[in-house]
Amino acid sequence: SIQDKNALHLYSVNGKYLGSETLKEEVSDMCVTGEYIVMGSLQGFLSIRDLYSLSLTISPLAMRLPIHCISVTKEYSHILVGLEDGKLIIIGVGKPAEV
């Protein structure tokens, strides 16, 4: 965060700059799982981005409260979101029939 601007920068394992994406929210927690980055913000949005292009895969989900922590189950079936008020939100991943 520099001068009220937030950005996500992507580098290779060897340190080569691959790209960046400007963010509208302040990131409070993030988790890299497979080919995706799952991010939570202090403004209460849950975002899922492609790891290689940094583009949003779905529109951000509003949680209405600041997100304090994010975790993804090892089967990648659910996203666990901890909110400021202590609530734990569990989000199923996949098609409705699979969830």
Short mmCIF file of N, CA and C in Angstrom, two decimals, residues 35-81:
data_model
loop_
_atom_site.label_atom_id
_atom_site.label_comp_id
_atom_site.label_asym_id
_atom_site.label_seq_id
_atom_site.Cartn_x
_atom_site.Cartn_y
_atom_site.Cartn_z
N GLU A 35 -4.40 -22.94 -8.56
CA GLU A 35 -4.20 -21.89 -9.55
C GLU A 35 -4.97 -20.61 -9.21
N TYR A 36 -5.35 -20.45 -7.93
CA TYR A 36 -6.16 -19.30 -7.52
C TYR A 36 -5.58 -18.61 -6.29
N ILE A 37 -5.89 -17.32 -6.17
CA ILE A 37 -5.58 -16.54 -4.98
C ILE A 37 -6.92 -16.16 -4.36
N VAL A 38 -7.14 -16.53 -3.12
CA VAL A 38 -8.36 -16.16 -2.41
C VAL A 38 -7.98 -15.05 -1.44
N MET A 39 -8.66 -13.90 -1.56
CA MET A 39 -8.30 -12.73 -0.75
C MET A 39 -9.50 -12.18 -0.01
N GLY A 40 -9.24 -11.72 1.21
CA GLY A 40 -10.25 -11.04 2.00
C GLY A 40 -9.79 -9.62 2.28
N SER A 41 -10.73 -8.70 2.39
CA SER A 41 -10.37 -7.30 2.59
C SER A 41 -10.99 -6.73 3.86
N LEU A 42 -10.41 -5.62 4.31
CA LEU A 42 -10.96 -4.90 5.46
C LEU A 42 -12.30 -4.27 5.13
N GLN A 43 -12.60 -4.11 3.85
CA GLN A 43 -13.89 -3.57 3.43
C GLN A 43 -14.97 -4.65 3.36
N GLY A 44 -14.60 -5.90 3.64
CA GLY A 44 -15.57 -6.99 3.72
C GLY A 44 -15.85 -7.72 2.42
N PHE A 45 -14.90 -7.72 1.49
CA PHE A 45 -15.09 -8.43 0.23
C PHE A 45 -14.18 -9.64 0.13
N LEU A 46 -14.73 -10.74 -0.36
CA LEU A 46 -13.98 -11.95 -0.63
C LEU A 46 -13.79 -12.04 -2.13
N SER A 47 -12.54 -12.09 -2.58
CA SER A 47 -12.23 -12.12 -4.01
C SER A 47 -11.44 -13.37 -4.34
N ILE A 48 -11.70 -13.92 -5.53
CA ILE A 48 -10.94 -15.06 -6.03
C ILE A 48 -10.34 -14.63 -7.36
N ARG A 49 -9.02 -14.72 -7.44
CA ARG A 49 -8.30 -14.29 -8.65
C ARG A 49 -7.50 -15.46 -9.23
N ASP A 50 -7.30 -15.40 -10.54
CA ASP A 50 -6.45 -16.35 -11.22
C ASP A 50 -5.00 -16.06 -10.82
N LEU A 51 -4.24 -17.08 -10.48
CA LEU A 51 -2.87 -16.90 -10.01
C LEU A 51 -1.95 -16.33 -11.08
N TYR A 52 -2.19 -16.63 -12.33
CA TYR A 52 -1.26 -16.24 -13.39
C TYR A 52 -1.62 -14.91 -14.05
N SER A 53 -2.90 -14.62 -14.19
CA SER A 53 -3.29 -13.36 -14.82
C SER A 53 -3.69 -12.29 -13.80
N LEU A 54 -3.93 -12.68 -12.56
CA LEU A 54 -4.39 -11.83 -11.46
C LEU A 54 -5.78 -11.25 -11.69
N SER A 55 -6.49 -11.72 -12.72
CA SER A 55 -7.84 -11.22 -12.99
C SER A 55 -8.85 -11.93 -12.09
N LEU A 56 -9.95 -11.25 -11.80
CA LEU A 56 -11.02 -11.84 -10.98
C LEU A 56 -11.67 -12.99 -11.73
N THR A 57 -11.89 -14.10 -11.04
CA THR A 57 -12.58 -15.23 -11.66
C THR A 57 -14.09 -15.11 -11.46
N ILE A 58 -14.50 -14.49 -10.36
CA ILE A 58 -15.92 -14.18 -10.09
C ILE A 58 -15.96 -12.78 -9.48
N SER A 59 -17.12 -12.16 -9.50
CA SER A 59 -17.23 -10.85 -8.87
C SER A 59 -17.08 -11.03 -7.35
N PRO A 60 -16.48 -10.06 -6.66
CA PRO A 60 -16.25 -10.19 -5.21
C PRO A 60 -17.55 -10.41 -4.44
N LEU A 61 -17.46 -11.25 -3.42
CA LEU A 61 -18.61 -11.54 -2.55
C LEU A 61 -18.57 -10.61 -1.35
N ALA A 62 -19.66 -9.92 -1.07
CA ALA A 62 -19.72 -8.99 0.06
C ALA A 62 -20.05 -9.75 1.33
N MET A 63 -19.20 -9.61 2.34
CA MET A 63 -19.43 -10.24 3.65
C MET A 63 -19.99 -9.24 4.65
N ARG A 64 -20.01 -7.96 4.31
CA ARG A 64 -20.58 -6.86 5.09
C ARG A 64 -19.78 -6.47 6.34
N LEU A 65 -18.78 -7.24 6.70
CA LEU A 65 -17.91 -6.94 7.83
C LEU A 65 -16.46 -7.19 7.40
N PRO A 66 -15.50 -6.54 8.04
CA PRO A 66 -14.10 -6.81 7.70
C PRO A 66 -13.75 -8.28 7.86
N ILE A 67 -12.98 -8.79 6.92
CA ILE A 67 -12.52 -10.18 6.95
C ILE A 67 -11.18 -10.22 7.66
N HIS A 68 -11.06 -11.11 8.66
CA HIS A 68 -9.81 -11.21 9.40
C HIS A 68 -8.95 -12.38 8.96
N CYS A 69 -9.55 -13.47 8.53
CA CYS A 69 -8.74 -14.61 8.09
C CYS A 69 -9.50 -15.46 7.07
N ILE A 70 -8.71 -16.14 6.25
CA ILE A 70 -9.24 -17.01 5.19
C ILE A 70 -8.47 -18.31 5.21
N SER A 71 -9.17 -19.40 4.98
CA SER A 71 -8.53 -20.69 4.82
C SER A 71 -9.33 -21.50 3.80
N VAL A 72 -8.65 -22.40 3.11
CA VAL A 72 -9.31 -23.28 2.14
C VAL A 72 -9.04 -24.71 2.58
N THR A 73 -10.08 -25.54 2.57
CA THR A 73 -9.91 -26.93 2.97
C THR A 73 -8.97 -27.65 2.01
N LYS A 74 -8.32 -28.71 2.48
CA LYS A 74 -7.31 -29.37 1.65
C LYS A 74 -7.91 -30.05 0.42
N GLU A 75 -9.20 -30.31 0.43
CA GLU A 75 -9.87 -30.88 -0.75
C GLU A 75 -10.34 -29.78 -1.69
N TYR A 76 -10.11 -28.50 -1.33
CA TYR A 76 -10.57 -27.33 -2.10
C TYR A 76 -12.08 -27.30 -2.25
N SER A 77 -12.80 -27.88 -1.30
CA SER A 77 -14.25 -27.94 -1.40
C SER A 77 -14.95 -26.77 -0.70
N HIS A 78 -14.28 -26.14 0.26
CA HIS A 78 -14.89 -25.05 1.02
C HIS A 78 -13.87 -23.96 1.34
N ILE A 79 -14.37 -22.73 1.42
CA ILE A 79 -13.57 -21.59 1.87
C ILE A 79 -14.11 -21.18 3.23
N LEU A 80 -13.21 -21.06 4.21
CA LEU A 80 -13.60 -20.66 5.56
C LEU A 80 -13.19 -19.20 5.74
N VAL A 81 -14.13 -18.35 6.14
CA VAL A 81 -13.89 -16.92 6.27
C VAL A 81 -14.23 -16.48 7.69
#
